Tab-separated table of C-alpha atoms in Angstrom:
chain	number	residue	atom	x	y	z
L	2	MET	CA	81.683	18.351	10.788
L	3	SER	CA	80.658	19.121	7.644
L	4	HIS	CA	78.902	22.987	7.426
L	5	GLN	CA	75.065	23.129	6.589
L	6	SER	CA	73.471	26.170	5.002
L	7	THR	CA	71.941	28.038	7.683
L	8	LYS	CA	68.285	27.750	6.250
L	9	ARG	CA	68.887	23.818	6.402
L	10	GLN	CA	70.079	24.047	10.122
L	11	SER	CA	66.671	25.811	10.948
L	12	LYS	CA	64.538	23.019	8.667
L	13	LEU	CA	65.533	20.131	10.468
L	14	GLU	CA	65.557	21.862	13.879
L	15	ILE	CA	61.827	22.318	13.494
L	16	LYS	CA	61.466	19.030	12.397
L	17	ALA	CA	63.602	17.896	15.565
L	18	HIS	CA	60.502	20.403	17.169
L	19	ARG	CA	57.625	18.955	15.329
L	20	ARG	CA	58.174	15.093	16.308
L	21	LEU	CA	58.917	16.819	19.948
L	22	LEU	CA	55.190	18.255	20.033
L	23	PRO	CA	52.256	16.171	20.064
L	24	ARG	CA	50.824	14.610	17.113
L	25	LYS	CA	47.303	15.280	17.685
L	26	VAL	CA	44.730	16.152	20.465
L	27	VAL	CA	43.268	12.732	21.160
L	28	SER	CA	43.242	9.608	18.288
L	29	GLU	CA	41.593	6.460	18.034
L	30	ALA	CA	44.932	4.333	18.847
L	31	GLU	CA	45.969	7.335	21.846
L	32	ARG	CA	43.302	7.522	23.840
L	33	PRO	CA	43.838	6.582	26.826
L	34	LYS	CA	42.103	3.800	28.560
L	35	ASN	CA	41.556	4.734	31.434
L	36	GLU	CA	41.412	8.066	33.777
L	37	MET	CA	44.614	7.296	35.288
L	38	GLU	CA	46.916	7.781	32.462
L	39	ILE	CA	45.129	11.537	31.659
L	40	PRO	CA	47.714	13.152	34.022
L	41	HIS	CA	50.604	10.842	32.771
L	42	LEU	CA	50.033	12.646	29.721
L	43	SER	CA	49.084	16.045	29.806
L	44	LYS	CA	52.705	15.663	32.665
L	45	MET	CA	54.732	14.572	29.104
L	46	ILE	CA	53.050	17.646	27.184
L	47	GLN	CA	53.893	20.050	29.425
L	48	LYS	CA	57.160	18.869	29.030
L	49	HIS	CA	57.658	18.549	25.982
L	50	GLY	CA	56.653	23.056	26.469
L	51	THR	CA	58.717	23.656	27.947
L	52	ALA	CA	61.675	21.882	26.079
L	53	CYS	CA	60.167	23.683	23.052
L	54	ASP	CA	59.795	26.786	24.881
L	55	LEU	CA	63.791	26.157	26.376
L	56	SER	CA	64.880	25.673	23.083
L	57	ARG	CA	63.396	28.743	21.190
L	58	LEU	CA	65.399	30.812	23.231
L	59	SER	CA	68.739	29.572	21.592
L	60	TYR	CA	67.668	30.753	18.260
L	61	THR	CA	67.797	33.676	15.502
L	62	GLU	CA	64.860	35.955	14.912
L	63	LYS	CA	63.889	34.656	12.238
L	64	ARG	CA	64.577	31.115	13.358
L	65	ARG	CA	61.197	31.951	15.173
L	66	LYS	CA	59.327	33.618	13.358
L	67	ARG	CA	59.617	30.311	10.763
L	68	PHE	CA	59.147	28.181	14.000
L	69	GLU	CA	55.981	30.401	15.349
L	70	ARG	CA	54.654	29.501	11.754
L	71	VAL	CA	55.238	26.328	12.012
L	72	THR	CA	53.520	25.655	15.606
L	73	GLU	CA	50.637	28.413	14.194
L	74	THR	CA	49.956	25.525	11.754
L	75	LEU	CA	49.949	22.547	14.109
L	76	ARG	CA	47.869	24.473	16.433
L	77	ARG	CA	45.286	24.748	13.575
L	78	ASN	CA	45.531	21.366	12.549
L	79	GLU	CA	44.380	20.573	16.261
L	80	HIS	CA	41.890	22.877	16.191
L	81	GLU	CA	40.186	21.419	13.057
L	82	PHE	CA	40.806	17.931	14.437
L	83	ILE	CA	38.881	18.389	17.335
L	84	LYS	CA	36.146	20.685	15.074
L	85	ARG	CA	36.278	18.066	13.170
L	86	ALA	CA	35.220	15.459	16.197
L	87	ILE	CA	33.024	17.194	17.611
L	88	SER	CA	30.909	17.430	14.476
L	89	ARG	CA	30.863	13.699	14.126
L	90	LYS	CA	30.200	13.479	17.582
L	91	GLU	CA	27.475	16.049	16.617
L	92	LYS	CA	26.085	14.074	13.243
L	93	GLU	CA	26.122	10.816	15.710
L	94	GLU	CA	24.163	12.458	18.107
L	95	ARG	CA	21.157	13.466	15.420
L	96	GLU	CA	21.906	10.504	13.163
L	97	ARG	CA	20.512	8.196	16.690
L	98	LYS	CA	17.338	11.257	17.289
L	99	ARG	CA	16.710	10.902	13.709
L	100	LEU	CA	16.475	6.938	14.284
L	101	ARG	CA	14.546	6.451	17.382
L	102	ALA	CA	11.954	9.351	15.922
L	103	LEU	CA	11.746	7.686	12.626
L	104	HIS	CA	10.774	4.680	15.381
L	105	ARG	CA	8.045	6.383	16.857
L	106	PRO	CA	5.583	7.286	14.617
L	107	GLN	CA	4.950	3.654	13.484
L	108	GLN	CA	3.446	3.057	16.530
L	109	ASP	CA	1.892	6.790	16.844
L	110	THR	CA	0.532	6.116	12.862
L	111	GLN	CA	-1.129	2.513	14.186
L	112	SER	CA	-2.493	3.946	17.566
L	113	PHE	CA	-3.657	6.670	15.077
L	114	ILE	CA	-5.848	4.182	12.719
L	115	SER	CA	-6.885	1.932	15.309
L	116	ASP	CA	-8.693	5.256	17.455
L	117	LEU	CA	-9.759	5.907	13.545
L	118	ILE	CA	-11.552	2.870	13.351
L	119	ASN	CA	-12.779	2.808	16.877
L	120	GLY	CA	-14.302	5.810	16.140
L	121	ILE	CA	-15.787	4.674	13.520
L	122	ILE	CA	-17.155	2.092	14.331
L	123	GLU	CA	-18.849	4.039	17.589
L	124	PHE	CA	-19.562	6.637	15.227
L	125	PHE	CA	-22.171	4.215	13.300
L	126	CYS	CA	-23.130	2.033	15.637
L	127	CYS	CA	-24.738	5.318	17.759
L	128	LYS	CA	-26.190	6.176	14.334
L	129	THR	CA	-27.646	2.979	13.787
L	130	LEU	CA	-29.719	2.987	17.666
L	131	ILE	CA	-31.740	6.766	17.019
């Protein structure tokens, strides 16, 4: 067995742990098909978390700090993904509301015009009678 440098070995260990961590919270391909799969997925994520926690105990202080930095970046990426998903959903909802609002004024303007025409007709009809 060949000797690896400490830095290279720790990088390889970090890469191995990155593979164990869940990639994203939810993506289109990984979204559960039904509600029955959610407990199974949460158990898997919990098992991966405990495995990572146990393996970190054997790390030196330097490696722990490096691994903590990696996990922090993963968490930041995860939070960014969640924010993007929420903002995308809100944007779609705003777009739906805007389209509904665009559809309504056409009906309102038609009724306004017909009311205006009826009012003018009534006004002039009454004027001629007086």
